[in-house]
Short mmCIF file of N, CA, C and O in Angstrom, two decimals:
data_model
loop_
_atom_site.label_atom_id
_atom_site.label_comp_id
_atom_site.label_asym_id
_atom_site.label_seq_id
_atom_site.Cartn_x
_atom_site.Cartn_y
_atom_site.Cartn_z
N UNK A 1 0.82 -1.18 0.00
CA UNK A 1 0.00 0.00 0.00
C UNK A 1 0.87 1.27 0.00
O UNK A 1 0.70 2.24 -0.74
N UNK A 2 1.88 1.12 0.97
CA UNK A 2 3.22 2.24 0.90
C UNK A 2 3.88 2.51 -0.40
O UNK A 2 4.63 3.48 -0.49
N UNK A 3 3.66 1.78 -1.37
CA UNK A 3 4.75 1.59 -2.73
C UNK A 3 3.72 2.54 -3.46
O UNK A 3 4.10 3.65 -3.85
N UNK A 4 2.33 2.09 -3.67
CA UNK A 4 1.28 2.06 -4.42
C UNK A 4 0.70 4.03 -3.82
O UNK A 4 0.23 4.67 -4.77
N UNK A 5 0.72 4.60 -2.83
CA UNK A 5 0.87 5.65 -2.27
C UNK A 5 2.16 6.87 -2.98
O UNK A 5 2.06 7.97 -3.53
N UNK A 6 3.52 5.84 -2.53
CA UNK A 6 4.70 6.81 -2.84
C UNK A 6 4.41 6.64 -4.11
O UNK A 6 4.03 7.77 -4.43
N UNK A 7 4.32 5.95 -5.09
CA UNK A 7 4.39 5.52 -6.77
C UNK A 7 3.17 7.01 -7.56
O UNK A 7 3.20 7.66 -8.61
N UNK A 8 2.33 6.96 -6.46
CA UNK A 8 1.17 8.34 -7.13
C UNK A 8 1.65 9.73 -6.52
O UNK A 8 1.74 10.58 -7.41
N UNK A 9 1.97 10.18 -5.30
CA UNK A 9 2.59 11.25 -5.25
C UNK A 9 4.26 11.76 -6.53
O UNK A 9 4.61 12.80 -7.08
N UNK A 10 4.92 10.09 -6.46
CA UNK A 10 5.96 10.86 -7.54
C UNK A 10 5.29 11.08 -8.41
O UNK A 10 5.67 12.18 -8.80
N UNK A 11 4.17 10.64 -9.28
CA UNK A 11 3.56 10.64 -10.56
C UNK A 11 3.57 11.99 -10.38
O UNK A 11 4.28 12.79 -10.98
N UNK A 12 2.34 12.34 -9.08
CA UNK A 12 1.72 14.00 -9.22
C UNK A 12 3.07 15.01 -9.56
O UNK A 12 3.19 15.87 -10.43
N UNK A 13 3.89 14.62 -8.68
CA UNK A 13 5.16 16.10 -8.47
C UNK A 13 5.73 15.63 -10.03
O UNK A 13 5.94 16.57 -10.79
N UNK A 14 5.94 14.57 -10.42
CA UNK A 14 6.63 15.12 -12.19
C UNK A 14 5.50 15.83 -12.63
O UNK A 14 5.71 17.04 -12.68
N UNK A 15 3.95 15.36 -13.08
CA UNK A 15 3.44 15.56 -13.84
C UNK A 15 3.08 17.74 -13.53
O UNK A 15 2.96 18.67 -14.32
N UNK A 16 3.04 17.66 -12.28
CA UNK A 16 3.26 19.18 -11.84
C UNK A 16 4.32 20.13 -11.96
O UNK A 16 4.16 21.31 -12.26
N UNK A 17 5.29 19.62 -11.74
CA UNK A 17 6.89 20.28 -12.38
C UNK A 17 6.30 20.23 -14.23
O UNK A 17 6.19 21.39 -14.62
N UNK A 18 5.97 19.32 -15.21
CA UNK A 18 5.87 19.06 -16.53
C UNK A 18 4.91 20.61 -16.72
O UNK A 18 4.99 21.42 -17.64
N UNK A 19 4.00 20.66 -15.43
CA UNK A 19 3.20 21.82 -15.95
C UNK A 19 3.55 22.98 -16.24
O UNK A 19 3.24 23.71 -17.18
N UNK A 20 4.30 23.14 -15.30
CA UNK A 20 4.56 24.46 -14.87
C UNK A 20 5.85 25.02 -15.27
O UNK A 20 6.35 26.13 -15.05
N UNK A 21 6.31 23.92 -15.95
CA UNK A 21 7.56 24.66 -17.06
C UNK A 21 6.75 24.77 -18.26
O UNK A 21 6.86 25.85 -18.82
N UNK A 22 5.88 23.83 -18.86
CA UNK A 22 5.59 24.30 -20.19
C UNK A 22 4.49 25.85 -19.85
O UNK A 22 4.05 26.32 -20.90
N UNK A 23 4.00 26.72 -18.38
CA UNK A 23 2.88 27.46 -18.25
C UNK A 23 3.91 28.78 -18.42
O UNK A 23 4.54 29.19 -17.45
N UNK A 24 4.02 29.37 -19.64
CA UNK A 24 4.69 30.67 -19.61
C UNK A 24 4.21 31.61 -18.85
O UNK A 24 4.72 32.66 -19.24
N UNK A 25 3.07 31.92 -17.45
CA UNK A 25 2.50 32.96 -17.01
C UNK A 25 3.29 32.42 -15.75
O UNK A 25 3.04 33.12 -14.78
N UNK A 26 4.35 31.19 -15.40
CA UNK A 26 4.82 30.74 -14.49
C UNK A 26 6.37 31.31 -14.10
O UNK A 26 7.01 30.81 -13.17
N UNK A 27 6.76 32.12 -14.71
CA UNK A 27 8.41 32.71 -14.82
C UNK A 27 8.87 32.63 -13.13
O UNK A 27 8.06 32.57 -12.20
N UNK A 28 9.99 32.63 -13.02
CA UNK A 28 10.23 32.81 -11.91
C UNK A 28 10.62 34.43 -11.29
O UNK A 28 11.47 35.10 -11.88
N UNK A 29 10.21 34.73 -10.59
CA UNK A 29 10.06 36.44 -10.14
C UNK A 29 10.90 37.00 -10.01
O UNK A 29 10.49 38.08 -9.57
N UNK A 30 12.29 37.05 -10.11
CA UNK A 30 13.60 37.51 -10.29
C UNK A 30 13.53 37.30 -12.23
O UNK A 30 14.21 38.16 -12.78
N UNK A 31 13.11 36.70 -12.82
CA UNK A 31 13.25 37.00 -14.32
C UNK A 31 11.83 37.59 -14.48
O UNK A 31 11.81 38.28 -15.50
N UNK A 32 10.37 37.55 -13.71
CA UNK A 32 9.43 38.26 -14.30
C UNK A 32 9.54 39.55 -14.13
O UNK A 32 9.37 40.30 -15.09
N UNK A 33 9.87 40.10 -12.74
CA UNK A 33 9.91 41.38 -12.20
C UNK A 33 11.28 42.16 -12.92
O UNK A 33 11.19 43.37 -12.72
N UNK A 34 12.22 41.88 -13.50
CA UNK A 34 13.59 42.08 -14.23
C UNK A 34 13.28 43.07 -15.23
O UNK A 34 13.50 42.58 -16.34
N UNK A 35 12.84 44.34 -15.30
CA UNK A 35 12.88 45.49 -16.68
C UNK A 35 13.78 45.44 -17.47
O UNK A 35 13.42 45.64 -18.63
N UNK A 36 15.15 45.20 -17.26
CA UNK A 36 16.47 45.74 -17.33
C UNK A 36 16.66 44.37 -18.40
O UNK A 36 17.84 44.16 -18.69
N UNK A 37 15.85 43.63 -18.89
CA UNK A 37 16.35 42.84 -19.48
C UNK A 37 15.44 42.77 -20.21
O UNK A 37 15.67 41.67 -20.72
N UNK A 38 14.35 43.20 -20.77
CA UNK A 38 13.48 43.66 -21.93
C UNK A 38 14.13 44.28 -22.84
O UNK A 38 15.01 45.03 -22.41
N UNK A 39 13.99 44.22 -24.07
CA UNK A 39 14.60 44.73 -25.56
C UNK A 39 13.72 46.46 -25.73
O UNK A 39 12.51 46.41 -25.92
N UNK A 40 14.18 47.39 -25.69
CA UNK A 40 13.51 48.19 -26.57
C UNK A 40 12.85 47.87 -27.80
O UNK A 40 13.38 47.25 -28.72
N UNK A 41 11.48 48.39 -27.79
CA UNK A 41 11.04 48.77 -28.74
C UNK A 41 11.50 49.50 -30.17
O UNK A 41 11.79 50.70 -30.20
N UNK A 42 11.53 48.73 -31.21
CA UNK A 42 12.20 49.40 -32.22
C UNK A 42 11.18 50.09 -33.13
O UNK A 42 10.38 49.32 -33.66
N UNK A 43 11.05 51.46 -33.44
CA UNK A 43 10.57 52.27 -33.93
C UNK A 43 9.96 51.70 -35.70
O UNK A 43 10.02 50.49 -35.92
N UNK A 44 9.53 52.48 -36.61
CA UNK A 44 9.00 51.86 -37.29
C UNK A 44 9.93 51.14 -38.44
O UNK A 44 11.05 51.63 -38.35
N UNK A 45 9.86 50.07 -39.59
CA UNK A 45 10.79 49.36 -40.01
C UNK A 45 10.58 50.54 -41.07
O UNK A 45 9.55 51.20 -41.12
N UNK A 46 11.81 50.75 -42.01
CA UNK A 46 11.73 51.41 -43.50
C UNK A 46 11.50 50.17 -44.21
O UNK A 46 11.99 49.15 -43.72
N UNK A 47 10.85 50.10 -45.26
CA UNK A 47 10.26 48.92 -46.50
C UNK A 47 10.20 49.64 -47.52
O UNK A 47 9.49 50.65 -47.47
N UNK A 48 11.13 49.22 -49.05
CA UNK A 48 10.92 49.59 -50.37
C UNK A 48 9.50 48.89 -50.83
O UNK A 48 9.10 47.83 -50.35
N UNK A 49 8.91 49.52 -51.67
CA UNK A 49 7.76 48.46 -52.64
C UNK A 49 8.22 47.93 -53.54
O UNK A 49 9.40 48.07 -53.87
N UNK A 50 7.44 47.24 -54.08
CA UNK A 50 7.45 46.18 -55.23
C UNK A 50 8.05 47.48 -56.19
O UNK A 50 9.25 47.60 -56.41
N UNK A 51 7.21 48.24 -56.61
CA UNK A 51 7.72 49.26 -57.52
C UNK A 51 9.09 50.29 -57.16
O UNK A 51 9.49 51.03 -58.06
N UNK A 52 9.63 50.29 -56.11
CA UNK A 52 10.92 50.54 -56.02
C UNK A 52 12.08 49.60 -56.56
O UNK A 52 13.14 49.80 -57.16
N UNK A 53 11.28 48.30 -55.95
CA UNK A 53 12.40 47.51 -55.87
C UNK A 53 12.84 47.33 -57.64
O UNK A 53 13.95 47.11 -58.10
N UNK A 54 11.70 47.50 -58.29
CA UNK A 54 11.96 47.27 -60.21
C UNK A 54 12.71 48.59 -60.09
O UNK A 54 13.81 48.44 -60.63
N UNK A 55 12.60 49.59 -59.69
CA UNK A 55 13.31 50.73 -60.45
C UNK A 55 14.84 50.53 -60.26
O UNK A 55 15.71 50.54 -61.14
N UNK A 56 14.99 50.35 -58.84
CA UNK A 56 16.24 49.98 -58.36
C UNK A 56 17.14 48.73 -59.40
O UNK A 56 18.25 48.86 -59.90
N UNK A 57 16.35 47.73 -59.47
CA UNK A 57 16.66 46.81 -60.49
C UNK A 57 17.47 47.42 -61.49
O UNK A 57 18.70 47.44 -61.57
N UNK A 58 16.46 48.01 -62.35
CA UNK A 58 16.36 49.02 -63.76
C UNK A 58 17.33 49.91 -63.55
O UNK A 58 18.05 49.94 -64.55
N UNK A 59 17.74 50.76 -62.60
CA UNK A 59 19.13 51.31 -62.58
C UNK A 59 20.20 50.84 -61.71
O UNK A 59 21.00 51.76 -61.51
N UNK A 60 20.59 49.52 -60.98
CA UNK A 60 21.52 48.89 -61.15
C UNK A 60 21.73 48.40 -62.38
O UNK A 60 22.72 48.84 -62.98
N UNK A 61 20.98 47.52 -62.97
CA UNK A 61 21.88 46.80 -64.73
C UNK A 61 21.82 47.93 -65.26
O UNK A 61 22.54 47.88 -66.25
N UNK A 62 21.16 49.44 -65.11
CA UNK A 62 22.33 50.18 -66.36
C UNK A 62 23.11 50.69 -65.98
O UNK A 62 23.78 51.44 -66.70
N UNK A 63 23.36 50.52 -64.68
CA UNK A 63 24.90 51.01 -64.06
C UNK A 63 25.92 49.79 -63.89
O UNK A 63 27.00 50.11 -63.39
N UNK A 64 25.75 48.36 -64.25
CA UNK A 64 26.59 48.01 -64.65
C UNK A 64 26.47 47.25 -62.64
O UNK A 64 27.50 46.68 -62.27
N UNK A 65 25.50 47.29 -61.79
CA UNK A 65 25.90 46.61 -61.23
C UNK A 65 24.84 45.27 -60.60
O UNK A 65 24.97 44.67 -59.53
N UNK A 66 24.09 45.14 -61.35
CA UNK A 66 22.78 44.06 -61.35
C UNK A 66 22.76 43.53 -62.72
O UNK A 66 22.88 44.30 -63.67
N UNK A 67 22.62 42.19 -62.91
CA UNK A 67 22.64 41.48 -64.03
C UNK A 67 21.58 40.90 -64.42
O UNK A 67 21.40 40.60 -65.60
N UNK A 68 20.71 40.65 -63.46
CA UNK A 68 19.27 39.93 -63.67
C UNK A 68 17.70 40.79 -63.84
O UNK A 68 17.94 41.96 -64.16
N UNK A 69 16.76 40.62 -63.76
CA UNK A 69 15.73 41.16 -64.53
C UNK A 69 14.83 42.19 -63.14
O UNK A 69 14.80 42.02 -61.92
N UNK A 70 14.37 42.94 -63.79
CA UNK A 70 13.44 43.52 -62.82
C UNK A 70 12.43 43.11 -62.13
O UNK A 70 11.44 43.83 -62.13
N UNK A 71 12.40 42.11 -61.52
CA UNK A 71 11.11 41.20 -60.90
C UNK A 71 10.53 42.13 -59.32
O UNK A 71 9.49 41.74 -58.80
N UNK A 72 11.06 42.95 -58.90
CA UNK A 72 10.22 43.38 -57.85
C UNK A 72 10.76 42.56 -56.53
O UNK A 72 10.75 42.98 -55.37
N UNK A 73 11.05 41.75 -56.84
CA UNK A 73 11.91 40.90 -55.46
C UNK A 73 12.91 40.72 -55.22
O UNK A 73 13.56 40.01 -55.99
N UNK A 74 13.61 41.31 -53.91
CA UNK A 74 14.92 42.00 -53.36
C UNK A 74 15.80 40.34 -52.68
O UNK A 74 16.10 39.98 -51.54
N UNK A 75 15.95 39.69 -54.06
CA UNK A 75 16.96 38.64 -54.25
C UNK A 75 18.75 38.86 -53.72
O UNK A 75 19.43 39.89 -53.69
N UNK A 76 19.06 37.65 -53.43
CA UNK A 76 20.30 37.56 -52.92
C UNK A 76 20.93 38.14 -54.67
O UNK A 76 21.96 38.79 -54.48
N UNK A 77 20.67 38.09 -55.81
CA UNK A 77 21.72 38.67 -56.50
C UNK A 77 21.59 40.34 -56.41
O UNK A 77 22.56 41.10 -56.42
N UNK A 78 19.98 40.83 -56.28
CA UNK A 78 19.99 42.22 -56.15
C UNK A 78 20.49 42.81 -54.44
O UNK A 78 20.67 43.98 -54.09
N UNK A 79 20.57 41.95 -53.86
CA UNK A 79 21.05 42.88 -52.48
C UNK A 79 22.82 42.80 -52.80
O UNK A 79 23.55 43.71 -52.41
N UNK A 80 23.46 41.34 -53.69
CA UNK A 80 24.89 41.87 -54.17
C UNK A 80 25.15 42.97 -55.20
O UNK A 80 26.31 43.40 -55.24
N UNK A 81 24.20 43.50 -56.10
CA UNK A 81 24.46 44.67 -56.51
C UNK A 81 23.95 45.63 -55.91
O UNK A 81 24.28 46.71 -56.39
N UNK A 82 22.92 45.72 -54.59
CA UNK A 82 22.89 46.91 -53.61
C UNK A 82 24.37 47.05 -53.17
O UNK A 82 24.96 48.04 -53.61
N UNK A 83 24.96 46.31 -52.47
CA UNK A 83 26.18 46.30 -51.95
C UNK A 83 27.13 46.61 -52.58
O UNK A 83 28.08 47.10 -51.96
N UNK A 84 27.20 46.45 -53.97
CA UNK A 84 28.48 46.93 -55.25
C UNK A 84 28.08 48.48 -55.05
O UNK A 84 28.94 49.20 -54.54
N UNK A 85 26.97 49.00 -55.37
CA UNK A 85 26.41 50.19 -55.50
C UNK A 85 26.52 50.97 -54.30
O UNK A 85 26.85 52.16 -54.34
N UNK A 86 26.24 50.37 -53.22
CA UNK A 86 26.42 50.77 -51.56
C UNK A 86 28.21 51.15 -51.56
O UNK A 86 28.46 52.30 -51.22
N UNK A 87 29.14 50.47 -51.83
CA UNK A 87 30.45 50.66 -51.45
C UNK A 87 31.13 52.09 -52.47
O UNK A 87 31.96 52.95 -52.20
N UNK A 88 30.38 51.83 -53.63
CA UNK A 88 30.79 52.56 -54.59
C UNK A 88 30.49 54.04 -54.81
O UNK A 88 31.02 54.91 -55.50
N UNK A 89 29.54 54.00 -54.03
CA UNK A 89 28.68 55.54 -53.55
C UNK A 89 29.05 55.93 -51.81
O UNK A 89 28.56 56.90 -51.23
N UNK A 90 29.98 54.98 -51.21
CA UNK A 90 30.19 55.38 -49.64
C UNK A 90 29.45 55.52 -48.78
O UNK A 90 29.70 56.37 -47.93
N UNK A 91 28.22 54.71 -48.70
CA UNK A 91 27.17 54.41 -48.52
C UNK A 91 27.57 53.24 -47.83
O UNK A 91 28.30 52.42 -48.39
N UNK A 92 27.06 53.03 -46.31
CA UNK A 92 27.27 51.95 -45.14
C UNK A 92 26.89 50.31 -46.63
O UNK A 92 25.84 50.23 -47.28
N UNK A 93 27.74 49.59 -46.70
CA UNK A 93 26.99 48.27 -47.65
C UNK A 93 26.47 47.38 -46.59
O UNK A 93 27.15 46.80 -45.74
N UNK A 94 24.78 47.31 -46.79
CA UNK A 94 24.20 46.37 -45.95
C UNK A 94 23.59 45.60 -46.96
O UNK A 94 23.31 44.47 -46.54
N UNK A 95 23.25 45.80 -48.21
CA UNK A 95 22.76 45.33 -49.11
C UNK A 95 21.69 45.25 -48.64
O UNK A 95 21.13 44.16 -48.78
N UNK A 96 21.24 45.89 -48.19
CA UNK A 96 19.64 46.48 -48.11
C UNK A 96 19.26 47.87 -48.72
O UNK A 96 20.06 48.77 -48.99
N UNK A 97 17.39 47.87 -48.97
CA UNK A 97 17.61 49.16 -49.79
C UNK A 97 16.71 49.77 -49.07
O UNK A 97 15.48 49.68 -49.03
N UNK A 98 17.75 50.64 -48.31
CA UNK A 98 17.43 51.48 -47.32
C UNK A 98 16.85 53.25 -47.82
O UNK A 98 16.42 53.48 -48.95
N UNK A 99 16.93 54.07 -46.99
CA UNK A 99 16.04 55.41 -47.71
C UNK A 99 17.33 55.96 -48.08
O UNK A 99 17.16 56.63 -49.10
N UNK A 100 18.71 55.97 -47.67
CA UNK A 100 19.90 56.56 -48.45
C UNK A 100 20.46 56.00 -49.63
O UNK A 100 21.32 56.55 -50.32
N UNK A 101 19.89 54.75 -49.88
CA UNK A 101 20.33 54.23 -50.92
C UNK A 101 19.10 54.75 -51.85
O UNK A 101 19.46 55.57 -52.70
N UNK A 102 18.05 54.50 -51.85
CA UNK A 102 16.91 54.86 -52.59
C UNK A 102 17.24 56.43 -53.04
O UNK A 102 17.37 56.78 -54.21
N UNK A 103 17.33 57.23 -51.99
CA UNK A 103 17.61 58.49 -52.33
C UNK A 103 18.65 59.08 -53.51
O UNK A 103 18.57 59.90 -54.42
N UNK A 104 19.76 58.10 -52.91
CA UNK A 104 21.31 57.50 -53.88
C UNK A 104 21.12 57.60 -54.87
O UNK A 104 21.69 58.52 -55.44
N UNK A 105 20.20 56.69 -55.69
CA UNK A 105 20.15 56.01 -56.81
C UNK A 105 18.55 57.04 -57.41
O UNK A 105 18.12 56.94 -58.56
N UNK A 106 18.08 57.71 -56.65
CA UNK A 106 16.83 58.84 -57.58
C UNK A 106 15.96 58.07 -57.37
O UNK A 106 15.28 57.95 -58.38
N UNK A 107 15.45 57.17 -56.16
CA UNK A 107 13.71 56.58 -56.31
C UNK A 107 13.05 57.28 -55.74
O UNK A 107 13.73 57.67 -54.78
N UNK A 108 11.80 57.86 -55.71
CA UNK A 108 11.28 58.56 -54.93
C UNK A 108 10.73 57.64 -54.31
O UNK A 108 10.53 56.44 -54.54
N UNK A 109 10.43 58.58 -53.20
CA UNK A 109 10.09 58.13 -51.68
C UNK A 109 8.45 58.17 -51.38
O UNK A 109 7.86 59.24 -51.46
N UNK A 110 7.75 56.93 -51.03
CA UNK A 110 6.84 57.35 -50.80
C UNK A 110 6.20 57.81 -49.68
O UNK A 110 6.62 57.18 -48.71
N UNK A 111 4.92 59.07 -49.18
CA UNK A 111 4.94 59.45 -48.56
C UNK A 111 4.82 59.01 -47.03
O UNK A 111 5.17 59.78 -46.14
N UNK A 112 4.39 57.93 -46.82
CA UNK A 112 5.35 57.13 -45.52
C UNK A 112 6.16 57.15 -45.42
O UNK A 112 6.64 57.83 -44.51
N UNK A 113 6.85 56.51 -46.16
CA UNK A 113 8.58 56.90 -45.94
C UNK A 113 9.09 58.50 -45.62
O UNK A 113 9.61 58.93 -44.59
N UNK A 114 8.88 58.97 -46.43
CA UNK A 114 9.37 60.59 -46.42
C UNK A 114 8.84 60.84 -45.21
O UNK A 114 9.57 61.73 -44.78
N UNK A 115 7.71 60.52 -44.09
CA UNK A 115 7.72 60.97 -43.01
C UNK A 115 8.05 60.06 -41.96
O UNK A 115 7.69 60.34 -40.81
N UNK A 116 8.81 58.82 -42.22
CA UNK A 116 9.74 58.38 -40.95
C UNK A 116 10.84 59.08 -40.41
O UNK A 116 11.05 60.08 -41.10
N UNK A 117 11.43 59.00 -39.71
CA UNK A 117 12.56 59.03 -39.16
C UNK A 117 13.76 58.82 -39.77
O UNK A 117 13.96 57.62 -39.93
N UNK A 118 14.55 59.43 -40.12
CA UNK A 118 15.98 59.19 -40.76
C UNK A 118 16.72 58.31 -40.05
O UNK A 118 17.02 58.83 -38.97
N UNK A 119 17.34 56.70 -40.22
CA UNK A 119 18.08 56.22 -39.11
C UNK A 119 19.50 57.54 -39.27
O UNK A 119 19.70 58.51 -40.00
N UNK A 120 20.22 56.86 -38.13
CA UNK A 120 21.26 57.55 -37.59
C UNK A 120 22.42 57.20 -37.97
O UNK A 120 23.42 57.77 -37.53
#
């Protein structure tokens, strides 16, 4: 009867520990109460459109630094000719097409954009 007793309390305490790690409202209060270890909030993202991203296309290959077609989608070969274009203009190369590169290269901005925030 002693075996059959201890054998259901261990059951309960795993199956209760099993809970209460998978219960994310369960943190322990030295990491819930912790501010200092929350991420800032990052302000709004900059995003080219579909129709930037062709123009951009369209004047990398006639500048000699995009080889493939204007499809509107910011492909690993068009972020390597952002980056040819980025180094070549002194422009940070992230091979992303950010509002200084857009600006760079003559896309206009649309009016969302033109009223974000300039990164730094």
């Amino acid at each position: 009867m002693r075996k059959i007793l201890f054998a259901a309390l261990a059951l309960i305490l795993v199956f209760s520990h099993a809970a209460a790690v998978q219960n994310p409202n369960s943190a322990p209060t030295d990491i819930a109460n912790d501010n200092t270890t929350r991420t800032k909030k990052r302000g709004p993202i900059f995003r080219a459109n579909k129709e930037q991203i062709k123009q951009t296309q369209t004047i990398l290959k006639q500048r000699g630094f995009y080889g493939g077609e204007a499809t509107g989608k910011l492909d690993a070969d068009t972020r390597a000719g952002l980056k040819k274009f980025q180094e070549a203009e002194g422009i940070k190369a992230t091979g992303t097409l950010n509002r200084a590169t857009l600006e760079k290269l003559g896309v206009a901005l649309t009016d969302k954009q033109r009223a974000m925030p300039q990164a730094t």
